[in-house]
Coordinates of C-alpha atoms in Angstrom, one line a residue:
M1 CA 15.6 120.2 111.1
R2 CA 18.3 118.5 109.1
L3 CA 18.4 114.9 107.9
S4 CA 20.6 112.9 110.3
T5 CA 20.6 109.5 112.1
A6 CA 18.5 111.1 114.8
T7 CA 15.7 112.1 112.3
F8 CA 15.3 108.7 110.6
D9 CA 12.1 108.2 112.5
R10 CA 10.6 111.3 110.8
L11 CA 11.1 109.9 107.3
P12 CA 8.1 108.5 105.3
A13 CA 8.0 104.7 105.2
A14 CA 8.5 104.7 101.4
V15 CA 12.0 106.3 101.7
A16 CA 14.7 103.6 101.6
R17 CA 17.4 104.1 104.3
P18 CA 20.4 102.1 105.7
T19 CA 19.4 99.1 107.7
Y20 CA 23.0 98.0 108.5
D21 CA 24.8 99.1 111.7
R22 CA 26.9 102.1 110.6
S23 CA 29.0 102.0 113.8
R24 CA 30.5 98.7 112.5
V25 CA 31.4 99.9 109.0
K26 CA 35.1 100.0 108.1
R27 CA 36.5 102.7 105.8
G28 CA 37.6 100.5 102.9
V29 CA 37.3 103.3 100.2
V30 CA 38.8 106.7 99.9
H31 CA 37.2 108.9 97.3
L32 CA 38.8 112.1 96.0
G33 CA 36.4 114.7 94.7
I34 CA 33.3 113.9 96.6
G35 CA 30.8 115.9 94.5
A36 CA 27.4 115.0 93.2
F37 CA 28.4 112.5 90.6
H38 CA 30.3 110.3 93.1
R39 CA 27.4 110.4 95.5
A40 CA 24.9 109.4 92.8
H41 CA 27.1 106.7 91.2
Q42 CA 30.0 104.9 93.0
A43 CA 28.7 105.6 96.5
A44 CA 25.4 104.0 95.5
V45 CA 27.3 100.8 94.6
F46 CA 29.2 100.7 97.8
E47 CA 25.9 101.3 99.6
Q48 CA 24.6 98.1 98.0
A49 CA 27.6 96.2 99.3
L50 CA 27.0 97.5 102.9
A51 CA 23.3 96.7 102.6
A52 CA 24.3 93.1 101.6
G53 CA 26.2 92.8 104.8
D54 CA 29.8 93.4 103.6
L55 CA 30.7 96.2 106.0
R56 CA 34.3 96.8 104.7
W57 CA 33.2 99.4 102.2
G58 CA 32.5 102.6 104.0
I59 CA 33.8 105.8 102.2
T60 CA 36.1 108.5 103.4
G61 CA 35.3 111.4 101.2
V62 CA 37.9 114.0 100.3
S63 CA 37.4 117.4 98.9
L64 CA 40.6 118.6 97.2
R65 CA 39.6 122.3 97.2
S66 CA 36.6 123.7 99.1
A67 CA 34.8 122.7 102.2
G68 CA 31.4 123.0 100.7
V69 CA 30.4 119.4 100.5
R70 CA 31.9 118.7 103.9
D71 CA 29.8 121.5 105.3
Q72 CA 26.7 120.1 103.7
L73 CA 27.2 116.5 104.8
A74 CA 28.9 116.8 108.3
P75 CA 25.7 118.1 110.0
Q76 CA 23.9 115.2 108.5
D77 CA 26.2 112.5 109.8
G78 CA 27.3 111.9 106.1
L79 CA 23.8 111.0 105.1
Y80 CA 22.1 112.3 102.0
T81 CA 19.2 111.4 99.7
L82 CA 19.6 110.0 96.2
V83 CA 16.6 111.1 94.2
V84 CA 16.1 109.1 91.1
R85 CA 13.8 110.8 88.6
D86 CA 12.2 109.9 85.4
G87 CA 8.9 110.8 83.7
E88 CA 7.0 108.2 85.9
G89 CA 8.0 109.9 89.2
E90 CA 10.9 109.6 91.6
R91 CA 12.4 107.1 94.0
L92 CA 14.1 108.3 97.2
Q93 CA 17.0 106.5 99.0
V94 CA 19.0 107.8 102.0
I95 CA 22.7 106.7 101.4
G96 CA 24.8 106.0 104.4
A97 CA 28.1 104.8 102.8
V98 CA 29.9 108.1 103.4
M99 CA 31.4 107.8 106.9
D100 CA 34.1 110.5 107.1
L101 CA 34.7 113.8 105.3
L102 CA 38.1 115.5 104.8
V103 CA 39.0 118.8 103.2
A104 CA 42.5 118.4 101.9
P105 CA 43.8 122.0 102.2
E106 CA 42.7 122.0 105.9
D107 CA 44.3 118.8 106.9
P108 CA 46.5 117.2 104.2
A109 CA 48.0 114.8 106.7
A110 CA 44.6 113.3 107.5
V111 CA 44.1 112.6 103.7
V112 CA 47.5 110.9 103.6
A113 CA 46.7 108.8 106.7
A114 CA 43.4 107.7 105.1
L115 CA 45.2 106.5 102.0
A116 CA 47.8 104.7 104.1
S117 CA 45.2 103.0 106.4
A118 CA 45.3 99.2 106.5
H119 CA 41.5 99.3 106.1
T120 CA 41.7 101.1 102.8
H121 CA 41.7 98.8 99.8
I122 CA 40.2 100.9 97.0
V123 CA 40.6 104.6 96.0
T124 CA 38.2 106.2 93.6
L125 CA 38.3 109.7 92.2
T126 CA 36.1 112.1 90.2
I127 CA 38.3 115.2 90.1
T128 CA 37.4 116.2 86.5
E129 CA 39.8 116.2 83.6
K130 CA 41.7 119.3 84.9
G131 CA 42.4 117.6 88.2
Y132 CA 45.0 115.3 86.7
K133 CA 47.4 118.1 86.2
L134 CA 48.6 116.6 82.9
D135 CA 49.7 118.5 79.8
R136 CA 47.3 117.3 77.1
A137 CA 50.0 117.6 74.3
T138 CA 52.8 115.8 76.1
G139 CA 51.0 113.6 78.6
K140 CA 53.4 114.8 81.3
L141 CA 52.7 116.6 84.6
Q142 CA 52.2 120.4 84.2
A143 CA 55.5 121.4 85.6
G144 CA 54.5 125.1 85.3
D145 CA 51.5 124.5 87.5
A146 CA 52.1 126.0 91.0
D147 CA 50.6 123.1 92.9
V148 CA 52.5 120.5 90.8
A149 CA 55.7 122.4 91.4
H150 CA 55.0 122.4 95.1
D151 CA 54.4 118.7 95.2
L152 CA 57.5 118.0 93.0
A153 CA 59.5 119.8 95.6
S154 CA 57.9 118.4 98.8
L155 CA 55.1 116.0 99.8
D156 CA 55.0 117.2 103.4
A157 CA 51.6 118.8 102.6
P158 CA 50.4 117.7 99.1
R159 CA 48.2 119.8 97.0
T160 CA 47.5 117.6 94.0
A161 CA 45.9 114.2 93.5
P162 CA 49.1 112.7 92.2
G163 CA 50.9 114.2 95.2
F164 CA 48.5 112.8 97.7
F165 CA 48.7 109.4 96.1
V166 CA 52.5 109.3 96.2
A167 CA 52.5 110.4 99.8
G168 CA 49.9 107.9 100.8
L169 CA 51.6 105.1 98.9
A170 CA 55.0 106.0 100.4
A171 CA 53.4 105.6 103.9
R172 CA 51.8 102.2 102.9
H173 CA 55.1 101.0 101.5
A174 CA 57.0 102.0 104.6
A175 CA 54.5 100.3 106.9
G176 CA 54.1 97.2 104.8
T177 CA 50.4 97.8 104.5
G178 CA 50.3 96.7 100.9
P179 CA 49.3 98.2 97.5
L180 CA 46.0 99.8 96.5
T181 CA 43.6 99.6 93.6
I182 CA 43.1 103.2 92.3
L183 CA 40.1 103.7 90.1
S184 CA 39.8 106.9 88.0
C185 CA 36.1 107.6 87.3
D186 CA 36.6 110.6 85.1
N187 CA 35.6 110.9 81.5
L188 CA 39.1 110.6 80.1
P189 CA 40.2 108.0 77.5
H190 CA 42.5 105.5 79.1
N191 CA 41.9 107.2 82.4
G192 CA 43.7 104.5 84.4
T193 CA 46.9 104.8 82.3
L194 CA 46.9 108.6 82.5
L195 CA 46.5 108.5 86.3
R196 CA 49.3 105.9 86.6
D197 CA 51.6 108.0 84.5
A198 CA 51.0 111.0 86.6
V199 CA 51.5 109.1 89.9
L200 CA 54.7 107.5 88.6
A201 CA 56.1 110.8 87.4
M202 CA 55.4 112.3 90.8
A203 CA 57.0 109.3 92.6
A204 CA 60.1 109.4 90.4
A205 CA 60.8 112.9 91.4
H206 CA 61.0 111.8 95.0
D207 CA 62.1 108.2 95.3
A208 CA 63.1 105.9 92.5
D209 CA 62.5 102.7 94.6
L210 CA 59.0 103.9 95.6
R211 CA 58.3 104.6 91.9
D212 CA 59.3 101.0 91.0
W213 CA 57.2 99.5 93.9
I214 CA 54.2 101.5 92.7
A215 CA 54.7 100.4 89.1
A216 CA 55.0 96.7 90.2
T217 CA 52.2 96.4 92.7
V218 CA 49.6 99.2 92.6
T219 CA 46.9 98.8 89.9
F220 CA 45.2 101.6 88.0
P221 CA 42.4 99.8 86.1
Q222 CA 40.6 101.6 83.2
T223 CA 37.0 102.4 84.0
M224 CA 33.9 103.9 82.3
V225 CA 31.1 105.5 84.3
D226 CA 27.8 106.7 83.1
R227 CA 24.9 108.4 84.8
I228 CA 23.3 111.8 84.2
V229 CA 23.5 113.8 87.4
P230 CA 22.2 117.4 87.1
A231 CA 23.2 120.1 89.5
T232 CA 20.9 120.3 92.6
T233 CA 19.0 123.6 92.9
P234 CA 17.5 125.3 96.0
A235 CA 14.1 124.4 94.5
D236 CA 15.1 120.7 94.6
I237 CA 16.1 121.0 98.3
A238 CA 12.9 122.8 99.2
A239 CA 10.7 120.2 97.3
L240 CA 12.5 117.3 99.0
A241 CA 12.1 118.8 102.4
G242 CA 8.4 118.9 101.8
T243 CA 8.4 115.2 101.1
L244 CA 10.9 114.1 103.8
G245 CA 9.8 116.3 106.6
V246 CA 13.4 117.3 107.2
E247 CA 15.9 119.3 105.2
D248 CA 18.7 117.6 103.2
H249 CA 21.3 120.1 102.0
A250 CA 23.4 117.4 100.4
M251 CA 20.8 115.7 98.2
V252 CA 21.7 114.6 94.7
K253 CA 19.4 113.8 91.8
A254 CA 20.0 111.4 88.9
E255 CA 18.3 109.5 86.1
P256 CA 17.5 105.8 86.6
F257 CA 20.2 104.6 84.2
T258 CA 23.6 103.9 85.7
Q259 CA 26.6 102.0 84.4
W260 CA 30.1 101.3 85.7
V261 CA 32.6 99.3 83.6
I262 CA 35.9 98.3 85.3
E263 CA 38.9 96.6 83.9
D264 CA 39.2 93.4 86.1
R265 CA 42.6 94.1 87.6
F266 CA 42.5 94.7 91.3
A267 CA 45.5 94.8 93.6
G268 CA 43.7 93.4 96.7
E269 CA 40.3 93.1 98.3
R270 CA 37.1 94.3 96.6
P271 CA 33.3 93.9 97.1
D272 CA 31.3 91.6 94.9
L273 CA 30.9 94.4 92.3
A274 CA 29.3 92.2 89.7
A275 CA 26.5 91.3 92.1
F276 CA 25.7 95.1 92.2
G277 CA 25.5 95.6 88.5
V278 CA 29.1 96.6 87.8
Q279 CA 30.6 95.2 84.5
L280 CA 34.0 93.7 84.9
T281 CA 35.9 93.3 81.7
D282 CA 39.3 92.7 80.1
A283 CA 38.7 95.7 77.7
V284 CA 37.1 98.9 78.8
A285 CA 38.2 101.0 75.8
P286 CA 35.4 100.0 73.4
W287 CA 32.8 100.9 76.1
E288 CA 34.6 104.1 76.9
D289 CA 34.8 105.2 73.3
A290 CA 31.1 104.6 72.7
K291 CA 30.2 106.6 75.8
L292 CA 32.5 109.5 75.1
R293 CA 31.7 109.8 71.4
L294 CA 28.0 109.2 71.5
L295 CA 26.6 110.3 74.9
N296 CA 29.2 112.9 75.8
G297 CA 29.8 114.1 72.3
A298 CA 26.1 114.7 71.8
H299 CA 25.8 116.3 75.2
S300 CA 28.5 118.8 74.3
A301 CA 26.9 119.6 71.0
I302 CA 23.5 120.0 72.7
A303 CA 25.0 122.2 75.4
Y304 CA 26.7 124.7 73.0
L305 CA 24.1 124.8 70.2
G306 CA 21.2 124.7 72.6
G307 CA 22.7 127.1 75.0
L308 CA 23.5 129.6 72.2
A309 CA 19.9 129.3 71.0
G310 CA 18.6 130.1 74.5
F311 CA 17.5 126.7 75.7
D312 CA 18.2 126.1 79.4
F313 CA 17.7 122.3 79.5
V314 CA 18.7 119.3 77.4
H315 CA 15.2 117.9 77.1
E316 CA 14.0 121.2 75.7
V317 CA 16.7 121.0 72.9
V318 CA 15.9 117.4 71.8
A319 CA 12.2 118.1 71.9
R320 CA 12.7 120.2 68.7
P321 CA 12.7 117.8 65.7
A322 CA 15.5 119.5 63.9
A323 CA 17.8 119.4 66.9
R324 CA 17.0 115.8 67.4
A325 CA 17.7 115.1 63.8
F326 CA 21.1 116.9 64.2
V327 CA 22.0 114.7 67.1
E328 CA 21.2 111.6 65.1
A329 CA 23.4 113.0 62.3
L330 CA 26.3 113.6 64.7
W331 CA 25.8 110.0 65.9
D332 CA 25.9 108.7 62.4
E333 CA 29.3 110.3 62.0
S334 CA 30.8 109.3 65.4
A335 CA 29.4 105.7 65.3
T336 CA 31.6 104.8 62.3
T337 CA 34.7 105.4 64.4
L338 CA 33.7 102.8 67.1
D339 CA 34.6 99.2 67.5
P340 CA 31.8 98.3 69.9
P341 CA 32.0 95.3 72.2
A342 CA 29.7 92.4 71.3
A343 CA 27.4 93.2 74.2
L344 CA 26.7 96.7 73.0
D345 CA 24.0 97.2 70.3
V346 CA 24.8 100.7 69.0
V347 CA 21.3 101.2 67.5
Q348 CA 19.6 100.3 70.8
Y349 CA 22.2 102.4 72.7
R350 CA 21.4 105.4 70.6
A351 CA 17.7 105.0 71.2
A352 CA 18.2 104.7 74.9
L353 CA 20.4 107.8 74.9
M354 CA 17.8 109.9 73.2
A355 CA 15.2 108.7 75.7
R356 CA 17.6 109.7 78.5
F357 CA 18.2 113.1 77.0
A358 CA 14.4 113.6 76.6
N359 CA 13.7 113.0 80.3
P360 CA 12.1 116.2 81.5
A361 CA 12.3 115.3 85.2
L362 CA 16.1 115.7 85.2
Q363 CA 16.2 119.4 84.4
H364 CA 19.8 118.9 83.1
R365 CA 21.1 122.4 82.3
T366 CA 23.0 123.0 79.1
R367 CA 25.4 125.4 80.9
Q368 CA 26.3 122.7 83.4
I369 CA 27.4 120.5 80.5
A370 CA 29.2 123.4 78.8
M371 CA 31.7 123.8 81.6
D372 CA 35.4 122.9 81.0
G373 CA 34.9 122.5 77.3
S374 CA 38.6 122.7 76.5
Q375 CA 39.2 119.6 78.6
K376 CA 36.3 117.7 77.1
L377 CA 36.3 118.4 73.4
P378 CA 39.5 116.4 72.5
Q379 CA 38.0 113.0 73.4
R380 CA 34.3 113.8 72.7
L381 CA 34.5 115.5 69.3
L382 CA 38.1 115.9 68.0
A383 CA 38.9 112.2 68.3
P384 CA 36.1 111.0 66.1
I385 CA 36.8 113.9 63.7
A386 CA 40.4 112.8 63.4
D387 CA 39.4 109.2 62.8
R388 CA 36.9 110.1 60.1
R389 CA 39.3 112.6 58.3
A390 CA 42.1 110.0 58.4
V391 CA 40.0 107.9 56.0
G392 CA 38.6 110.8 54.0
L393 CA 35.1 110.9 55.5
S394 CA 33.1 114.1 56.0
V395 CA 32.4 115.6 59.4
D396 CA 29.5 118.0 58.7
A397 CA 27.8 117.6 62.1
L398 CA 30.9 117.2 64.1
A399 CA 32.4 120.3 62.6
L400 CA 29.3 122.3 63.6
A401 CA 29.6 121.0 67.1
V402 CA 33.2 122.2 67.4
A403 CA 32.3 125.6 65.8
A404 CA 29.5 125.9 68.4
W405 CA 32.1 125.5 71.2
M406 CA 34.1 128.2 69.6
R407 CA 31.1 130.5 69.3
W408 CA 30.4 129.8 73.0
Q409 CA 33.8 131.4 73.9
S410 CA 32.3 134.8 73.0
G411 CA 30.3 134.7 76.2
V412 CA 27.0 135.8 74.7
T413 CA 24.0 133.9 73.4
D414 CA 22.2 134.5 70.1
T415 CA 19.7 136.7 71.9
G416 CA 22.5 138.8 73.4
E417 CA 22.4 137.4 76.9
G418 CA 25.9 137.4 78.5
F419 CA 27.4 134.6 80.5
T420 CA 30.8 133.7 82.1
I421 CA 32.9 131.1 80.5
D422 CA 33.7 128.3 83.0
D423 CA 36.9 126.7 81.8
P424 CA 40.3 126.1 83.3
I425 CA 41.9 128.0 80.4
G426 CA 39.1 130.5 80.1
D427 CA 41.5 133.5 80.2
R428 CA 43.5 132.1 77.3
L429 CA 40.3 131.2 75.3
G430 CA 39.0 134.7 75.8
K431 CA 42.2 136.3 74.7
A432 CA 42.3 134.2 71.6
V433 CA 38.8 135.3 70.7
R434 CA 39.5 139.0 71.4
D435 CA 42.8 139.1 69.6
A436 CA 41.5 137.5 66.4
T437 CA 40.4 139.9 63.7
T438 CA 38.8 137.3 61.4
T439 CA 36.8 134.1 61.8
Q440 CA 39.6 132.1 60.4
E441 CA 42.0 133.5 62.9
R442 CA 39.6 132.6 65.7
V443 CA 39.4 129.1 64.5
D444 CA 43.2 128.7 64.2
A445 CA 43.8 130.2 67.6
L446 CA 41.2 128.1 69.4
L447 CA 42.3 124.9 67.8
A448 CA 45.9 125.6 68.7
L449 CA 44.9 125.9 72.3
L450 CA 43.5 122.4 72.0
S451 CA 46.7 121.1 70.3
F452 CA 44.7 120.1 67.3
R453 CA 45.8 120.6 63.7
P454 CA 43.1 120.2 61.1
D455 CA 43.5 119.5 57.4
R456 CA 42.5 122.3 55.0
N457 CA 39.0 121.0 54.3
L458 CA 38.2 120.5 57.9
R459 CA 39.5 124.0 58.8
N460 CA 37.4 125.5 56.1
A461 CA 34.3 123.6 57.3
I462 CA 34.8 124.9 60.9
V463 CA 35.3 128.4 59.6
A464 CA 32.2 128.3 57.6
N465 CA 30.1 126.9 60.5
L466 CA 31.5 129.5 62.9
A467 CA 30.7 132.3 60.5
N468 CA 27.1 131.0 60.1
L469 CA 26.8 130.8 63.9
E470 CA 28.1 134.3 64.3
N471 CA 25.9 135.8 61.5
S472 CA 22.7 133.8 61.7
G473 CA 22.7 131.9 65.1
A474 CA 22.6 128.3 66.2
I475 CA 19.1 127.5 64.8
S476 CA 20.0 128.5 61.3
A477 CA 23.4 126.7 61.5
I478 CA 21.7 123.4 62.5
E479 CA 19.2 123.7 59.7
A480 CA 22.0 124.5 57.2
V481 CA 23.9 121.4 58.2
L482 CA 20.8 119.2 58.0
G483 CA 20.0 120.7 54.6
S484 CA 23.4 119.6 53.4
L485 CA 22.9 116.1 54.6
A486 CA 20.3 115.0 52.0
P487 CA 18.8 112.4 51.7
R488 CA 18.6 112.3 55.5
G489 CA 16.5 115.5 55.3
K490 CA 16.3 118.8 56.9
G491 CA 13.9 118.1 59.7
E492 CA 11.4 120.5 61.0
E493 CA 12.1 124.1 61.8
I494 CA 13.3 124.9 65.3
T495 CA 11.7 127.8 67.2
S496 CA 13.5 129.7 70.0
P497 CA 12.1 129.2 73.5

């Protein structure tokens, strides 16, 4: 039997669940990309608003590609369990904020109608970096992308997020419904500005007056989001069923920590976000840089180096003293590039991050973090590298992390286990690796695909690290870098799992 409104009476008393009348909830939020992260993060905030009696903030969830999440949630009346885990145990809460579920390719008109609805005031999105359809080098729409070309020609049945936004906003403008606040919740620097640029470019291709109306009235605040949300496994679902007494195929698991920082620039109505722990600020960028360069940068380094060494989970990697010392060394480098807000103590933040990484209850897989590396590296690792090299500072740890991403593109671990590269430009990355005849050629080709041009010293450092990774493996490469960072010390030897 599945979790649903009808099975509430079967749940243990300790499981939190909606106490508000779901039949009275209005659909005030449309969310594009209703995956696990949204359900563990933004949806949990809107759930708090509903629980506090503000029933304007039900969510219409939209999948831009597959029907998988809809097929999980629809039989459960949109209900799912948020499982919050740490070393002390777990806390279970059934979330009721998701009211409707749409699959864009099946019914694009329904998505446009949801965006145009008078009840809709806020749109959020977690579509990953590749969903913005922006050329990283130029910041413009990927005109060569088939879906972008389709939407530039016609918005009768949009295929992209910018296309859906322009179609929905056109309908709102025509009906006099009013503007929207559109919140990107993806790990992109200046995510609001990037999304605004994409939407305005799409609008300009169709209606100059609409483009001007969007520019003048619709807001795209910058945001920063943070919560570790590992992928759910069949074992997780089975274990939860044993606790709940019913099956929940849409459950999500997360760490206790959660953070949402939003630029305080809304076009219309909003819930009392600050009352629910959201930080409203005039400047998101310092928070964003700290998160991308410390949490996300370390995560990528852990994923590639740990994954190459054969470690499945993040907590297994940082349990090794030398790996932990390497993460600290990487943070030492990246932290110098930050201008942290007054409310952020970087020393305490780093300590809290390490504790989060070490949480064994999360079972956060290195290969999950390793996905879409070409989209993540520029802001996580290349940006702090560029800032340090601009003032002549070394990048020993950061250079090894970049080289580990390059080694990852070979599709084989240090023990010879093969795996599939999961990246939107995976074919091009694979070709660059295959076509190169020397380590230096591989470095040059892969950096070119990231539109990054290193100075000679940096290039040589990455080449040397990649050669070490290829010849001796990730463990040896970590120890070599630590050995070069005296007087910080080498740390203890890592042993393979």
